[in-house]
Short mmCIF file of C-alpha atoms in Angstrom, two decimals:
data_model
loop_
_atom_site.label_atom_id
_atom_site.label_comp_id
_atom_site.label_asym_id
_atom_site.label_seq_id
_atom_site.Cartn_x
_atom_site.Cartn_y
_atom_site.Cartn_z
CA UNK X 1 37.48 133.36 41.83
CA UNK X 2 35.06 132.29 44.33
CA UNK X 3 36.44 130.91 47.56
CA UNK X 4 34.54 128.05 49.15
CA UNK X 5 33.74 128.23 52.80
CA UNK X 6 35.63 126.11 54.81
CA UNK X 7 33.82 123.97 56.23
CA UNK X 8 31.87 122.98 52.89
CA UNK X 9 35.21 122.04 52.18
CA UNK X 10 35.93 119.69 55.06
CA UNK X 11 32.65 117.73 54.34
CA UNK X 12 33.72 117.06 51.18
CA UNK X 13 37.02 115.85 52.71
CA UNK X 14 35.17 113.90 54.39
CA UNK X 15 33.66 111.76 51.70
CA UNK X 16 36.75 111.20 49.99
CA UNK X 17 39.38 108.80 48.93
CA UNK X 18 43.46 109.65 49.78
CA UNK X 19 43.46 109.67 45.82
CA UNK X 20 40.69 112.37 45.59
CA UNK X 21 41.81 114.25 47.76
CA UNK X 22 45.28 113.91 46.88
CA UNK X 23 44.16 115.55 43.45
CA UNK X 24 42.34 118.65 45.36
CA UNK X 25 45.05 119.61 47.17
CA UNK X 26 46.98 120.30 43.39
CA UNK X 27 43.91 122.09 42.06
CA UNK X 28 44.50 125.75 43.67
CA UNK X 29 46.74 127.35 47.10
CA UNK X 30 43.46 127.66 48.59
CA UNK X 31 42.91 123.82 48.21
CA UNK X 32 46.23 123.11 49.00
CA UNK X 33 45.79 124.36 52.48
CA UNK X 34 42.71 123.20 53.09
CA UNK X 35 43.21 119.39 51.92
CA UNK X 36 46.92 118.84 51.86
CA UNK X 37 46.63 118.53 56.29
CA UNK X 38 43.52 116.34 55.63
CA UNK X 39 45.03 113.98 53.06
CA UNK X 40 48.35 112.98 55.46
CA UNK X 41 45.95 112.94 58.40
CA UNK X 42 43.81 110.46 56.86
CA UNK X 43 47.19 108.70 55.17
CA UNK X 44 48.71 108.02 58.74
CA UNK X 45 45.59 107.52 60.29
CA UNK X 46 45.48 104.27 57.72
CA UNK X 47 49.22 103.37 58.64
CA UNK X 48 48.49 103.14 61.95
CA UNK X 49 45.70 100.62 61.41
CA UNK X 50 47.53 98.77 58.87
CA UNK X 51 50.70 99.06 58.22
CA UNK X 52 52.93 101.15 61.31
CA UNK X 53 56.34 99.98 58.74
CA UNK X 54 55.03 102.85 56.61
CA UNK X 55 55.09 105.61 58.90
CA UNK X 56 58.79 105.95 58.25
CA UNK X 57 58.82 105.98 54.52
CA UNK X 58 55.96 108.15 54.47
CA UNK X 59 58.17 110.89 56.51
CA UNK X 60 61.13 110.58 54.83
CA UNK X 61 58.99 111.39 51.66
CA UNK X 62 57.73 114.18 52.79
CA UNK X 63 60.32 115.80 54.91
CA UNK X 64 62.93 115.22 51.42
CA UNK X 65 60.18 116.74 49.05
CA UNK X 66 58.50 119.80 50.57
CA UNK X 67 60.42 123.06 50.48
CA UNK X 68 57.40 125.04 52.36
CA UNK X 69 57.61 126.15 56.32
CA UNK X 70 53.86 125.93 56.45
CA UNK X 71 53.09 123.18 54.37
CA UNK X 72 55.47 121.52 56.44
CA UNK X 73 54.16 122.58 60.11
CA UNK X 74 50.77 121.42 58.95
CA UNK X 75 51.88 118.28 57.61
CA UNK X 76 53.22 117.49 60.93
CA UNK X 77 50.78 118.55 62.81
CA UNK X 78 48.30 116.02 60.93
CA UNK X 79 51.09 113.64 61.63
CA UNK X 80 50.52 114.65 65.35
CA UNK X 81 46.93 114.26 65.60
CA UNK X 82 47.02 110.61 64.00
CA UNK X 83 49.17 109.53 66.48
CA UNK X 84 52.60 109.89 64.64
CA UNK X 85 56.28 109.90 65.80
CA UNK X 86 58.14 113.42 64.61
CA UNK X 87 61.27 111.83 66.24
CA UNK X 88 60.69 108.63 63.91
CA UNK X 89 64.36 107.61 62.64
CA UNK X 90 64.81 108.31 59.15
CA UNK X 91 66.58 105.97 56.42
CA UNK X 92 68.89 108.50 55.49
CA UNK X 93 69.93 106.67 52.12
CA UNK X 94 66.23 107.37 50.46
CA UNK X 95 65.90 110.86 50.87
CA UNK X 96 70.02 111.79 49.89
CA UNK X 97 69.13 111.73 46.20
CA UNK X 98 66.00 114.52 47.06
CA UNK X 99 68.97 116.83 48.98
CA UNK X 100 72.36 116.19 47.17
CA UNK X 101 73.67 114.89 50.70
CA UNK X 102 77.35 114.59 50.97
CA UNK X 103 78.16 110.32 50.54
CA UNK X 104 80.13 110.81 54.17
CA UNK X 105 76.69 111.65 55.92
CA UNK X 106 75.42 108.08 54.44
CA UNK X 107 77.21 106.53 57.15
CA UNK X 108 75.43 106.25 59.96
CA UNK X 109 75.48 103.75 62.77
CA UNK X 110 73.55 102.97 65.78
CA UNK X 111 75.01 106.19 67.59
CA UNK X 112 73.98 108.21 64.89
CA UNK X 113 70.02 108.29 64.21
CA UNK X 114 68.54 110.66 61.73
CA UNK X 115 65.30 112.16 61.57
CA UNK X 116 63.07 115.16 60.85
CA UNK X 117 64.99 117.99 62.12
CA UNK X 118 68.36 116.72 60.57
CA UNK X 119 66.49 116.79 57.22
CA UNK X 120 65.26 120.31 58.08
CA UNK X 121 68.66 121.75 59.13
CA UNK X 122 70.06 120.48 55.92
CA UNK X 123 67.08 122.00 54.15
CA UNK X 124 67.61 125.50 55.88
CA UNK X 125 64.02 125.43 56.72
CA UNK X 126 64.45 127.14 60.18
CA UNK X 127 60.75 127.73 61.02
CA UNK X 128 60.34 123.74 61.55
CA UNK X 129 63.82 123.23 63.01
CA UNK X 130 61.80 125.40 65.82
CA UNK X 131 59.34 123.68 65.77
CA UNK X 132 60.66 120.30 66.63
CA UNK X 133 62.55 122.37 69.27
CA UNK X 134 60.39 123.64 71.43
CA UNK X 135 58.00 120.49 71.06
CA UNK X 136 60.91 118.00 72.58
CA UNK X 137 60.48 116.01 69.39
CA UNK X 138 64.15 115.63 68.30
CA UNK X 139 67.70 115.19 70.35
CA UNK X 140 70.51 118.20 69.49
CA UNK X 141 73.05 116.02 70.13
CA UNK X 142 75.64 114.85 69.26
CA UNK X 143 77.22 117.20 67.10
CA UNK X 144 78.87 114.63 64.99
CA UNK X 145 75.89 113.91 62.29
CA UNK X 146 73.74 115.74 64.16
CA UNK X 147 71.12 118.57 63.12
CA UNK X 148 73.99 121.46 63.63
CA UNK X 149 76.38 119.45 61.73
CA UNK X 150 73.27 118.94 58.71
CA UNK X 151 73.06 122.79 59.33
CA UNK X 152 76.12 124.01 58.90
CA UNK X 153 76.90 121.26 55.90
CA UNK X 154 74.25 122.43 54.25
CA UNK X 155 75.58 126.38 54.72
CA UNK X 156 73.01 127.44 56.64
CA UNK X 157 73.58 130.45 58.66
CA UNK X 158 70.16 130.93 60.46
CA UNK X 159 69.42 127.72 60.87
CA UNK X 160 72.89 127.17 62.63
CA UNK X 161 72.39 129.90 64.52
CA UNK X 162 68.76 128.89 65.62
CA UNK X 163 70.61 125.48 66.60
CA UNK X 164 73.70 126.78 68.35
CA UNK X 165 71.74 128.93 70.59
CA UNK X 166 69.06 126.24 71.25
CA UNK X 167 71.94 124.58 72.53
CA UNK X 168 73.00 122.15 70.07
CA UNK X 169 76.49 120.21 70.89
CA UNK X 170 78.69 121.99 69.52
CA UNK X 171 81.86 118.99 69.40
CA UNK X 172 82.72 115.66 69.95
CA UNK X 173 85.61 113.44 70.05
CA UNK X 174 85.75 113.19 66.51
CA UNK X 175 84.78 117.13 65.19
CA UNK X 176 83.52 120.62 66.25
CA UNK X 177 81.30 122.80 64.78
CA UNK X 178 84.24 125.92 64.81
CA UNK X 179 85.73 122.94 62.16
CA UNK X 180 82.67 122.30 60.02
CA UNK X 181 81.89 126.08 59.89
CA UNK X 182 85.38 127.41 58.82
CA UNK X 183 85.55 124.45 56.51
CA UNK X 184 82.09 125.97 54.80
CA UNK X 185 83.31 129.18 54.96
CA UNK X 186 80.29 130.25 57.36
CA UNK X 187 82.63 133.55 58.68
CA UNK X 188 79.70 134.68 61.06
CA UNK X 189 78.77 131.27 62.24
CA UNK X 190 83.34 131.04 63.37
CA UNK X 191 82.63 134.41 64.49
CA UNK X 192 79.50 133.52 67.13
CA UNK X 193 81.32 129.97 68.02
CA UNK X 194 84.46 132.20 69.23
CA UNK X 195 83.40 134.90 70.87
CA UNK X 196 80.08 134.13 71.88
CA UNK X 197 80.50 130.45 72.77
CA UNK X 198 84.38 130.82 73.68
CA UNK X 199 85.54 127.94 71.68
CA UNK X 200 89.46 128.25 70.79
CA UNK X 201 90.48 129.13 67.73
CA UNK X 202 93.65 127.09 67.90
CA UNK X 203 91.80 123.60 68.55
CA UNK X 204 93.28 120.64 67.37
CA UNK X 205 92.23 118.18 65.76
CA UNK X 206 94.10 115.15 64.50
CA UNK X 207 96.27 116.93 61.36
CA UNK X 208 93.39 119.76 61.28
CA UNK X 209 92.56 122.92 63.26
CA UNK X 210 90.08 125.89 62.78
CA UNK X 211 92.43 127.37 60.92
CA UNK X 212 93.63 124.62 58.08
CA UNK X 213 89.67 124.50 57.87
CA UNK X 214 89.59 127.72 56.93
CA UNK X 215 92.32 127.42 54.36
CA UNK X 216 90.20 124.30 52.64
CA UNK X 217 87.06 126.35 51.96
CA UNK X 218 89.07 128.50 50.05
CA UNK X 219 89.89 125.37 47.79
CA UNK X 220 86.26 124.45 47.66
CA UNK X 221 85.01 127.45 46.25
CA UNK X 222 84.41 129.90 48.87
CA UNK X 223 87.32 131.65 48.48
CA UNK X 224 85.90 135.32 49.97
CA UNK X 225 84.30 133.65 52.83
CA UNK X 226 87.77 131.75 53.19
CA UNK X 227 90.06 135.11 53.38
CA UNK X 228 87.55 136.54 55.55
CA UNK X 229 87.41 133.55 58.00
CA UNK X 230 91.27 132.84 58.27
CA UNK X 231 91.51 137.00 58.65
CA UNK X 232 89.24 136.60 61.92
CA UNK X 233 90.88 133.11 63.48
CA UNK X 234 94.30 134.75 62.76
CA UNK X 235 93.40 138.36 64.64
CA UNK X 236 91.76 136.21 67.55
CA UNK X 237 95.01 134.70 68.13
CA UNK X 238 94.79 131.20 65.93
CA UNK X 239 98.53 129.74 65.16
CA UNK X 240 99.46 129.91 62.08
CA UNK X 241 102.45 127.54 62.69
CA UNK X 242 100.54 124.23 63.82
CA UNK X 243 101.03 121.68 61.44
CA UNK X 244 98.56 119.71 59.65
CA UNK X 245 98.11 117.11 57.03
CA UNK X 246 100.21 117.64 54.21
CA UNK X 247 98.37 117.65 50.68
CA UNK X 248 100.60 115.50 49.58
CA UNK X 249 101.25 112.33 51.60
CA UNK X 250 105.09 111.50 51.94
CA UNK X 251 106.23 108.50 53.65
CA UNK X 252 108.21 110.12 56.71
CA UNK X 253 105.93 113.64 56.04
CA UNK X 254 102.74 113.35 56.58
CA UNK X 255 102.38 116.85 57.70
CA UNK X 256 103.08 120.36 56.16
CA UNK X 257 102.65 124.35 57.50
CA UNK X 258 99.33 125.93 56.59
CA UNK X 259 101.26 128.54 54.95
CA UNK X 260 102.21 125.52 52.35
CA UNK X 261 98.70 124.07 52.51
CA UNK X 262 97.46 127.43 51.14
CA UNK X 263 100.03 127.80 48.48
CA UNK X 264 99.85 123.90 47.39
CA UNK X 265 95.67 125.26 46.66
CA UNK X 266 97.04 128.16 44.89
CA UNK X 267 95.63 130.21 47.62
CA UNK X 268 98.31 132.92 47.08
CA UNK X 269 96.13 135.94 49.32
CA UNK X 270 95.61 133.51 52.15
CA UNK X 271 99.17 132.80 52.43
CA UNK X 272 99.54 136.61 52.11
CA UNK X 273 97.47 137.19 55.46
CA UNK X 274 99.12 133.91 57.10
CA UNK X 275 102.33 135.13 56.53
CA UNK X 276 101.55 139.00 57.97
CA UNK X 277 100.35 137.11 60.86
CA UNK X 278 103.05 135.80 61.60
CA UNK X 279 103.29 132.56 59.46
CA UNK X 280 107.00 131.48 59.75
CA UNK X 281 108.77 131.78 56.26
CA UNK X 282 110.97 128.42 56.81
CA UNK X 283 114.66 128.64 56.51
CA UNK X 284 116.60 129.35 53.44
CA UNK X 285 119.75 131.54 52.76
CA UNK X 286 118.60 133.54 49.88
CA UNK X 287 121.23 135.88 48.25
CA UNK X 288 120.63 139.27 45.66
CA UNK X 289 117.06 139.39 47.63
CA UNK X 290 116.73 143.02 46.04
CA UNK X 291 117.67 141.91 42.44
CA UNK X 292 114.34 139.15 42.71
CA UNK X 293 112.49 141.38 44.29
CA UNK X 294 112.98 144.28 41.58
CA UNK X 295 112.50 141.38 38.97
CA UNK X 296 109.06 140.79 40.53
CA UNK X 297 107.76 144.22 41.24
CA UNK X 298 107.72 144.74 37.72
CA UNK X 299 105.58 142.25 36.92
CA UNK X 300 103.62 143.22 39.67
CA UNK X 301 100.01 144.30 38.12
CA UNK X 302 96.04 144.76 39.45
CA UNK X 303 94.65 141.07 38.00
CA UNK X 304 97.76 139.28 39.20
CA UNK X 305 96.31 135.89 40.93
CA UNK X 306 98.40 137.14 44.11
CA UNK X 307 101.36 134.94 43.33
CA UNK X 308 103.97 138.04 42.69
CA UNK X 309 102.67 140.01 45.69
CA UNK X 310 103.09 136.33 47.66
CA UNK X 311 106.14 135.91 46.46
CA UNK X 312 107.20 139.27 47.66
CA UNK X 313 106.05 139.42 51.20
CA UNK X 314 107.95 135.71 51.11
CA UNK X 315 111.17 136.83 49.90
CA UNK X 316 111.28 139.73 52.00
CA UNK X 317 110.73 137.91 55.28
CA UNK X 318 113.38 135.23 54.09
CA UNK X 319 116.10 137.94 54.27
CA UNK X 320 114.79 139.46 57.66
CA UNK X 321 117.72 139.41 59.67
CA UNK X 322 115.83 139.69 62.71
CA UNK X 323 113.03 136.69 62.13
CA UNK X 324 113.86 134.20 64.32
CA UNK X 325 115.10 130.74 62.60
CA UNK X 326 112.66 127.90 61.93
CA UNK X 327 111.58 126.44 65.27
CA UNK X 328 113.17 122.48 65.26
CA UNK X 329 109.86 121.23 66.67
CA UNK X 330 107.23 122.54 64.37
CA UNK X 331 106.86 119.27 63.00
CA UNK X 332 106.58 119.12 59.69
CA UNK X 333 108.57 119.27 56.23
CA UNK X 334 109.93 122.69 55.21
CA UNK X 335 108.31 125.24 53.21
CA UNK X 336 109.70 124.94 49.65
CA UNK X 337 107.48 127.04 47.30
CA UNK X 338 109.23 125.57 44.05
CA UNK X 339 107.66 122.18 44.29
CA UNK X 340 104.33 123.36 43.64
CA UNK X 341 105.60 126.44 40.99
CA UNK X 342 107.84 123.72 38.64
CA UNK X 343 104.95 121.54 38.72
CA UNK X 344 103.17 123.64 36.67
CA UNK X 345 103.04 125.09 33.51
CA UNK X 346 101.45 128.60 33.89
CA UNK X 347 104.13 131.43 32.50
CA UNK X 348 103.81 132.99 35.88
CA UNK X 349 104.70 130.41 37.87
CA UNK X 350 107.56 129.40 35.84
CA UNK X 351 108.79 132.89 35.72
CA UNK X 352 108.46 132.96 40.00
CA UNK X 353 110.13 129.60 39.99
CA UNK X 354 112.86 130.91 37.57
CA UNK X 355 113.17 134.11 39.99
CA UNK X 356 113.56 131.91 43.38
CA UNK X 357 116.06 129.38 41.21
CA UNK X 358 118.25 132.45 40.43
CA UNK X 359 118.14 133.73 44.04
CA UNK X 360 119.57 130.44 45.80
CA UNK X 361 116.89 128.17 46.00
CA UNK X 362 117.09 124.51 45.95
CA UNK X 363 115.39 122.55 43.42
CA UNK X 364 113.29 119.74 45.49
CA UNK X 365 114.32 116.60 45.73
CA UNK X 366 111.16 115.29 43.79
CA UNK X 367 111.85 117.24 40.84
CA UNK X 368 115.02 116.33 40.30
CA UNK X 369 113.99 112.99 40.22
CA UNK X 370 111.49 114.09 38.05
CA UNK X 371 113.53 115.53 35.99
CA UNK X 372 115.64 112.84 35.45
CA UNK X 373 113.02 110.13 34.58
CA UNK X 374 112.23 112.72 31.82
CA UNK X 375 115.83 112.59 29.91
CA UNK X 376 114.13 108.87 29.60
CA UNK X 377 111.08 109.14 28.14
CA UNK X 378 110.09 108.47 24.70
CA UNK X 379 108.63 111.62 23.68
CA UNK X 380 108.40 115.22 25.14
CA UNK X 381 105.49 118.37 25.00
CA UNK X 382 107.13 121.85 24.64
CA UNK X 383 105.94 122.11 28.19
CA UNK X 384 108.69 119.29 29.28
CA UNK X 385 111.62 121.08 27.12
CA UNK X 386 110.61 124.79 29.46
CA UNK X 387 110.83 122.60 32.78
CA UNK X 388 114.50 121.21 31.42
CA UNK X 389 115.91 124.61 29.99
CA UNK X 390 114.87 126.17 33.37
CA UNK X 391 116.01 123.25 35.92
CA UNK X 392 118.72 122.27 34.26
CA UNK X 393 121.45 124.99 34.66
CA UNK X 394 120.41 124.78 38.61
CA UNK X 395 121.10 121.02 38.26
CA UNK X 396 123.94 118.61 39.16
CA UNK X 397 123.73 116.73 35.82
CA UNK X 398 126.64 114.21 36.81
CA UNK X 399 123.66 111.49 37.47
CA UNK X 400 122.71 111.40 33.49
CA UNK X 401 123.97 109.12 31.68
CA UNK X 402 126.55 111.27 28.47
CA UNK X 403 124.14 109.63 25.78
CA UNK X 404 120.83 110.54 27.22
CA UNK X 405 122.19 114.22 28.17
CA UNK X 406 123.04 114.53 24.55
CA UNK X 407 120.11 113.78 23.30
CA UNK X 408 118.59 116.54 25.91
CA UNK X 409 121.07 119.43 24.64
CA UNK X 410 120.26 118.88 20.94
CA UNK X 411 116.30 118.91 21.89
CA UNK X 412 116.54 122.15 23.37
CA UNK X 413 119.18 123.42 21.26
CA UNK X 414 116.94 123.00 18.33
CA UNK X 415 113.76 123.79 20.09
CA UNK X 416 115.38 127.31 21.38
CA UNK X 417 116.75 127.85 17.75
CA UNK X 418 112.92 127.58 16.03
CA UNK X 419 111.68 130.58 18.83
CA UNK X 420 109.44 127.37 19.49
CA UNK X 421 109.41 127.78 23.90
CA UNK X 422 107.39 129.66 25.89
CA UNK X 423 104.74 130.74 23.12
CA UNK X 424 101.61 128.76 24.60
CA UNK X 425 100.43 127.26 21.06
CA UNK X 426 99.26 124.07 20.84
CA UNK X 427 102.82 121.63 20.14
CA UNK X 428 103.09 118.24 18.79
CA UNK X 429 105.23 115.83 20.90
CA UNK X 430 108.89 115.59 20.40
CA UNK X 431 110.60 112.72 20.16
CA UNK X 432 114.76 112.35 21.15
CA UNK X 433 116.11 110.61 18.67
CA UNK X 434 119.15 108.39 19.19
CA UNK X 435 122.89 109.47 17.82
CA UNK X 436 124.95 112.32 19.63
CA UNK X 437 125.92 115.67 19.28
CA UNK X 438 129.17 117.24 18.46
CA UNK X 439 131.34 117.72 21.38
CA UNK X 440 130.61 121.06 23.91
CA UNK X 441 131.25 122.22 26.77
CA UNK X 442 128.42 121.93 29.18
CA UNK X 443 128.92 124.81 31.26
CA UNK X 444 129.29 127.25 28.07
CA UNK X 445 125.68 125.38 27.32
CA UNK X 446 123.80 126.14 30.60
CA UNK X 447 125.06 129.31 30.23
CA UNK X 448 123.68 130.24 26.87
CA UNK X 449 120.32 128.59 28.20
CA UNK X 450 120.58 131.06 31.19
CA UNK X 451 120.92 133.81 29.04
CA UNK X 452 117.65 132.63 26.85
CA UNK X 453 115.62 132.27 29.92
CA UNK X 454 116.40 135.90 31.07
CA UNK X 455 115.82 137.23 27.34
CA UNK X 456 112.32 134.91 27.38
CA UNK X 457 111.26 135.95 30.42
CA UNK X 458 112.42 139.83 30.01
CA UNK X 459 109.59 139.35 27.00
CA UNK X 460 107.09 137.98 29.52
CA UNK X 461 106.92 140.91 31.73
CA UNK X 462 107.22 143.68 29.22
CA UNK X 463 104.29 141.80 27.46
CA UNK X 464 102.29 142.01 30.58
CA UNK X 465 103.16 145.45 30.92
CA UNK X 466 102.43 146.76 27.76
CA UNK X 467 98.85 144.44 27.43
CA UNK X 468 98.21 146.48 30.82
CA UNK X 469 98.93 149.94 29.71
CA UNK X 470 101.47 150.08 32.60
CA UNK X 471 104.46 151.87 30.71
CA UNK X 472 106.83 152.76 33.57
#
């Protein structure tokens, strides 16, 4: 294909309409280039005459839409020569639908401008974040909705570096950038921030540090880059013991250990590294240690989710008779791994939570009430019978009414008779029915329910064995 000379091609810029030319600059790259600068020259050069309101939507269309460095640069620099404002404030609201902007950066206020370089950052589009650099165009501060903080939201490594050693803010009163990176899981930005820009690891925020950042990215989805992060904060001396906001709000606990923020997420090789760093275990008197921990090692396989090897490295530092005890001014509720295993119905975690039950720990407060309100309800899953048989023998049962606890035995009674528990097909709901049972003795009951869960769970882990291949 023939390529027109360039100047032919400006004097027949000349002669046209924005429209016109608008439709060049789609025929061909070579076009493109040569018309798509003359077109927003010409456009602003008519906004300035007519209408200066429009130089601002006219930018924010542009920056949101254009994915190209160059196209871009030149844009701008037609923008330039017309007379424009690079450092124009943005509305922020009409270009968040073009770049899937979280709703939290819609809230701006009159110490929080946006404009092109925050839509850049966010867009990765480092080339032009450089550009409005080293032209004093745009502000770098401060870091709080600023063009770092659009950088590193937008998980941006190059452009956040490009930023952070054009020197960006890198914190305010409110956040840091050491937050907002370990909270994307940007490892090598947490690992410039600390020891090239000295910022402390153990920072605190109000109910958040570094480190609990760290811990969150693993919950949204960047678990590798989490493991990694909280590996580096931990080895460049972050505490794993300050507390932060609990998952779970409690009146009177509005704070929990990171080590239970990471197992609350299911985050079972984070708490891993937290705990061989150091993480304190929490107290608890656990007794026949060995016995749980045998019990666990052989379920112990490869594609385990990292609960049994958790569990493990727990149990084993619980009956260190040299750890220190639980420091009285940490700050927060204790540690009690069963809240989050009871809560849910995965085989493994009610086999863990079976495990910890048989080796002396408490069943939370929580679930007993939980448990209680259940011996009321009108109907049960299979799911609800496997949280009583398990609970129950742990339980004072004093606080159930003899009619209602009845009703419970025969349930289970009949549901452990049918080989109906712990199978994981789909089960209809079961309704208590009223009447009672013929007399028993309740302790001859909870034993024969111990005795099933051992048998049931015995089945578990040889299952998992055999479907492994692992024989011994």
């Amino acid at each position: 294909m023939v390529t027109l000379p360039i100047e032919l091609l400006h004097n027949i810029a000349s002669s046209c309409s924005i429209p016109t030319l608008a439709s060049l600059s789609k025929c061909s790259r070579h076009f493109r280039e040569v018309f798509l600068p003359l077109l927003y020259k010409l456009f602003f050069s008519l906004l300035y005459k007519h209408d200066l309101a429009g130089e601002n939507l006219a930018l924010e269309r542009f920056a949101s839409r254009c994915r190209n460095s160059a196209d871009v640069s030149k844009v701008f620099e037609s923008i330039l020569e017309a007379g424009g404002d690079l450092g124009k404030e943005i509305d922020l609201a009409r270009v968040a639908l073009d770049f899937s902007i979280p709703t939290e950066f819609l809230i701006v206020d009159n110490d929080h401008k946006i404009n092109a370089i925050h839509i850049a950052a966010y867009a990765g589009l480092t080339v032009i974040v450089e550009y409005l650099i080293k032209g004093r165009y745009v502000a770098l501060g401060p870091f709080t909705y600023g063009p770092l903080h659009y950088a590193l939201q937008g998980r941006h490594i190059e452009t956040s570096k490009t930023l952070i050693q054009q020197g960006a803010d890198l914190g305010d009163e409110s956040t840091s950038a050491l937050e907002v990176a370990a909270s994307r899981g940007l490892t090598e930005i947490v690992v410039l921030l600390v020891d090239e820009k000295g910022m402390d690891p153990n920072e605190q925020g109000i109910g958040r540090n570094p480190l609990c950042c760290a811990v969150w990215s693993g919950g949204y989805g960047y678990k590798d880059d989490a493991l990694a992060t909280v590996t580096f904060l931990l080895e460049r001396g972050a505490n794993p013991d300050l507390p932060v906001y609990s998952m779970v709000m409690e009146r009177g606990n509005w704070y929990e250990s990171q080590l239970a923020q990471a197992f609350s997420m299911e985050l079972f090789e984070i708490g891993l590294c937290l705990l061989r760093h150091g993480a304190h275990p929490e107290n608890g008197n656990i007794r026949h240690h060995e016995a749980a921990l045998h019990r666990l090692k052989r379920c112990l396989l490869p594609d385990d989710s990292g609960l049994i090897k958790f569990t493990m490295e727990f149990l084993g530092r619980l009956a260190n008779k040299t750890m220190p005890r639980r420091p009285p001014n940490l700050g927060y509720k204790p540690f009690n791994p069963l809240e989050i295993l009871l809560s849910q119905p995965s085989l493994e975690f009610r086999f863990v939570a079976h495990t910890l039950l048989r080796v002396g720990f408490q069943i939370p407060r929580r679930t007993i009430t939980a448990l209680r309100h259940l011996a009321y309800k009108s109907s049960w899953t299979k799911q609800d019978v496997e949280f009583i048989v398990i609970c129950y023998p742990f339980m004072d049962l004093g606080h159930i009414e003899k009619r209602k606890l009845d009703c419970v035995v025969r349930i289970v009674e009949n549901e452990i008779k049918g080989a109906r528990l712990f199978s994981r097909d789909d089960s209809p709901v079961l309704e208590p029915e009223p009447g009672t049972v013929p007399q028993y003795d309740m302790s001859e009951i909870m034993q024969r329910w111990r005795n099933f869960l051992d048998m049931e769970f015995h089945k578990y882990v040889e299952g998992k064995r055999l479907r492994s291949g692992r024989l011994t």
